[in-house]
XYZ file of C-alpha atoms in Angstrom:
279
model
C 94.245 81.255 103.703
C 92.062 78.288 102.754
C 88.416 78.780 103.546
C 86.558 75.774 104.921
C 82.797 75.505 104.572
C 81.154 74.297 107.775
C 77.569 73.039 107.561
C 75.802 72.774 110.931
C 72.399 71.175 111.381
C 69.895 72.345 113.983
C 71.159 75.839 114.831
C 67.893 77.429 115.955
C 68.781 77.030 119.629
C 71.080 75.444 122.169
C 74.299 73.750 121.142
C 73.818 74.306 117.412
C 73.249 78.042 117.787
C 76.226 78.396 120.141
C 78.437 76.462 117.717
C 77.370 78.630 114.769
C 78.095 81.808 116.716
C 81.456 80.553 117.956
C 82.732 79.222 114.633
C 81.510 82.264 112.688
C 84.103 84.368 114.508
C 86.906 82.580 112.657
C 88.072 84.218 109.447
C 89.170 80.881 107.953
C 85.713 79.318 108.194
C 82.512 79.952 106.264
C 79.691 78.769 108.499
C 76.323 77.673 107.146
C 73.715 77.827 109.908
C 70.571 75.830 109.217
C 67.077 75.277 110.591
C 63.686 74.167 109.331
C 62.418 77.732 109.677
C 65.094 80.236 108.687
C 63.337 83.091 110.493
C 64.464 81.460 113.752
C 68.138 81.899 112.806
C 68.092 85.093 110.710
C 69.994 86.925 113.450
C 72.962 84.564 112.993
C 73.701 86.363 109.719
C 74.866 89.366 111.739
C 77.323 87.044 113.495
C 78.793 86.149 110.100
C 76.952 82.933 109.308
C 75.256 82.137 106.034
C 71.653 81.000 106.436
C 70.132 77.921 104.813
C 66.818 76.103 105.287
C 67.333 72.484 106.279
C 65.006 69.820 107.609
C 66.949 66.622 108.317
C 63.756 64.581 107.986
C 63.152 65.778 104.410
C 65.201 64.365 101.515
C 64.740 67.322 99.151
C 65.691 69.780 101.885
C 68.878 67.883 102.707
C 69.864 67.578 99.052
C 69.300 71.286 98.431
C 71.405 72.360 101.421
C 74.364 70.164 100.501
C 74.216 71.168 96.833
C 74.220 74.862 97.801
C 77.410 74.493 99.830
C 79.072 72.357 97.163
C 78.167 74.885 94.462
C 80.117 77.604 96.277
C 82.947 75.568 97.811
C 83.289 72.349 95.821
C 82.623 70.219 98.896
C 81.412 70.523 102.464
C 84.612 70.919 104.450
C 83.009 70.087 107.789
C 79.611 68.610 108.576
C 78.441 69.107 112.151
C 75.503 66.754 112.727
C 73.874 68.482 115.661
C 70.100 68.278 115.087
C 68.380 66.153 117.703
C 65.947 66.079 120.610
C 64.737 63.805 123.409
C 61.548 61.726 123.246
C 61.085 60.722 126.872
C 58.776 58.207 128.512
C 58.850 54.617 129.706
C 59.407 51.798 127.229
C 55.861 50.479 127.715
C 53.936 53.739 127.565
C 55.744 55.789 124.911
C 53.993 55.822 121.542
C 56.172 54.398 118.792
C 55.148 57.111 116.332
C 57.017 59.580 118.523
C 59.968 57.213 118.784
C 60.099 56.926 114.989
C 60.069 60.723 114.614
C 62.958 60.979 117.066
C 64.999 58.394 115.181
C 64.287 60.193 111.894
C 65.979 63.284 113.341
C 68.604 61.863 115.692
C 69.763 58.895 113.610
C 68.476 58.732 110.041
C 68.847 62.472 109.422
C 72.438 62.294 110.667
C 73.109 59.239 108.518
C 71.600 60.722 105.371
C 73.416 64.057 105.726
C 76.629 62.057 106.089
C 75.880 60.049 102.953
C 75.212 63.214 100.971
C 78.465 65.020 101.839
C 80.837 62.047 101.562
C 81.193 61.690 97.760
C 82.552 65.234 97.340
C 84.673 64.919 100.486
C 86.246 61.737 99.118
C 86.899 63.383 95.755
C 88.611 66.283 97.531
C 90.636 63.933 99.732
C 89.659 65.801 102.888
C 86.795 66.587 105.195
C 85.552 66.325 108.727
C 82.363 65.004 110.228
C 81.525 65.946 113.807
C 78.574 64.076 115.277
C 76.918 65.477 118.379
C 75.938 62.495 120.475
C 75.520 62.448 124.242
C 76.880 60.914 127.397
C 73.507 59.174 127.022
C 75.146 57.041 124.357
C 77.382 55.521 127.024
C 74.929 55.023 129.900
C 71.164 54.889 130.388
C 68.741 56.552 132.779
C 65.170 55.295 133.200
C 62.320 57.001 131.332
C 64.764 57.921 128.576
C 65.394 54.545 126.990
C 64.331 55.481 123.473
C 66.381 58.688 123.507
C 69.416 56.774 124.776
C 68.866 54.174 122.057
C 69.137 56.897 119.413
C 72.405 58.117 120.910
C 73.800 54.585 121.185
C 73.058 54.334 117.452
C 75.046 57.536 116.833
C 77.974 55.971 118.727
C 77.923 52.897 116.482
C 77.549 54.870 113.263
C 80.400 57.189 114.236
C 82.779 54.360 115.116
C 82.151 52.573 111.812
C 82.324 55.805 109.823
C 85.639 56.851 111.361
C 87.314 53.644 110.185
C 85.640 53.546 106.773
C 86.508 57.118 105.777
C 90.037 57.416 107.196
C 91.705 56.192 103.958
C 90.101 59.149 102.124
C 91.538 61.811 104.426
C 88.276 62.318 106.310
C 88.390 62.743 110.085
C 85.395 61.835 112.250
C 84.773 62.890 115.846
C 82.002 62.310 118.358
C 80.913 64.959 120.877
C 79.337 63.516 124.039
C 77.838 66.326 126.127
C 76.473 65.841 129.590
C 73.627 68.003 130.872
C 73.612 71.259 128.916
C 71.396 74.181 129.831
C 69.357 74.443 126.632
C 65.721 73.800 125.764
C 66.412 70.053 125.750
C 65.142 69.553 129.290
C 61.837 71.268 128.575
C 61.252 69.185 125.446
C 62.113 65.998 127.343
C 59.715 66.918 130.151
C 56.962 67.754 127.667
C 57.292 64.497 125.756
C 57.416 62.560 129.018
C 54.227 64.257 130.216
C 52.435 63.436 126.965
C 53.449 59.758 127.098
C 52.821 59.088 130.797
C 49.514 57.691 131.987
C 48.217 59.615 135.036
C 47.958 57.249 138.006
C 49.430 54.528 135.778
C 51.950 51.895 136.891
C 54.909 54.212 136.190
C 53.419 57.441 137.570
C 55.742 57.558 140.574
C 58.807 56.851 138.428
C 57.809 59.548 135.921
C 57.352 62.083 138.719
C 60.715 61.178 140.229
C 62.404 61.475 136.839
C 60.862 64.890 136.204
C 62.180 66.080 139.567
C 65.609 64.595 138.831
C 65.821 66.383 135.474
C 64.697 69.701 136.903
C 67.180 69.547 139.784
C 70.068 68.383 137.584
C 69.596 70.978 134.834
C 69.335 73.737 137.445
C 72.606 72.677 139.072
C 75.716 74.629 138.105
C 77.805 71.645 139.215
C 75.985 69.065 137.101
C 75.219 71.103 133.980
C 76.949 73.599 131.701
C 75.999 76.293 129.162
C 75.924 75.423 125.447
C 78.990 77.596 124.820
C 81.053 74.918 126.585
C 80.065 72.382 123.938
C 80.563 74.937 121.161
C 84.208 75.344 122.163
C 84.661 71.583 122.087
C 83.066 71.350 118.638
C 85.452 74.094 117.487
C 88.403 71.980 118.615
C 87.079 68.965 116.698
C 86.624 71.167 113.625
C 90.002 72.918 113.664
C 92.536 70.690 115.464
C 95.206 69.095 113.287
C 94.558 65.781 115.006
C 91.061 65.886 116.511
C 90.139 63.309 119.118
C 87.798 60.470 118.291
C 85.616 61.333 121.312
C 85.039 64.391 123.457
C 83.071 63.923 126.678
C 81.888 67.387 127.734
C 81.445 68.530 131.391
C 83.205 67.085 134.441
C 79.947 65.509 135.650
C 79.537 63.622 132.359
C 83.115 62.342 132.530
C 82.540 61.131 136.091
C 79.274 59.382 135.194
C 80.679 57.651 132.119
C 83.699 56.464 134.106
C 81.509 55.339 137.018
C 79.161 53.365 134.745
C 82.114 51.595 133.145
C 83.597 50.673 136.527
C 80.403 49.666 138.326
C 78.817 47.371 135.788
C 75.088 47.009 135.218
C 73.904 45.624 138.574
C 75.782 48.106 140.705
C 74.764 51.005 138.458
C 71.137 49.871 138.811
C 71.583 50.001 142.590
C 72.945 53.546 142.241
C 69.893 54.502 140.180
C 67.571 53.071 142.824
C 69.085 55.487 145.297
C 68.571 58.376 142.893
C 64.957 57.361 142.222
C 64.055 56.144 145.697
C 60.931 58.340 145.717
C 59.556 56.269 142.819
C 59.079 53.215 145.036
């Protein structure tokens, strides 16, 4: 049985942790779970994962992680680019330093990890790259414009990468989760609170958005546990012919389809109904 080395970024919580746990159960996979602070993922070793430090905003850290996997396996068999978070706030009020930090993780970290694993993948004539994007790369909600921009960037990078690497036997898939019950919502709410100006021009919109996020993430109909995404990632990792895109959760599929059908003006009208308390 051929063993495939799977390197997953951002496994300290949420989707990344669930994916590491799920994939570690397979005997044909060697899973490398990573995080900036390895003490946050030490328990994943008992699930069968190998533990590596990895900060996708640090060049030396990324190089070291990839070289470790290549030393033991020749090449990274599968790279799961999962690390990411949401920097929320209105376009006017959100500090660009925070936006830059988000893009370093969500976009440039993903791009650099991809660059680092590709030479050995090409030499081996095989490999897979699974990028964890978001339904937020297909549609936009207010107060999340900069986060959505990072996920739109992941969409573009993934589409170009899929075509460019196909001749070398490398398969590329994009995972587009909807609302997943992880710590993402809390981080988004915290960054929104830090960027919003109390009693400012967008105060009502920010309050309405916070209520929308809280209600949506608490809904069993609109959200799903991270294990749902982990199973989808596993399919992208192991299927003989993985899909190019996987939209995860029925609600996400409905929203993406609705946005495509409605067009911008009608979708804006829909959003006004959702945020009517912001008026």
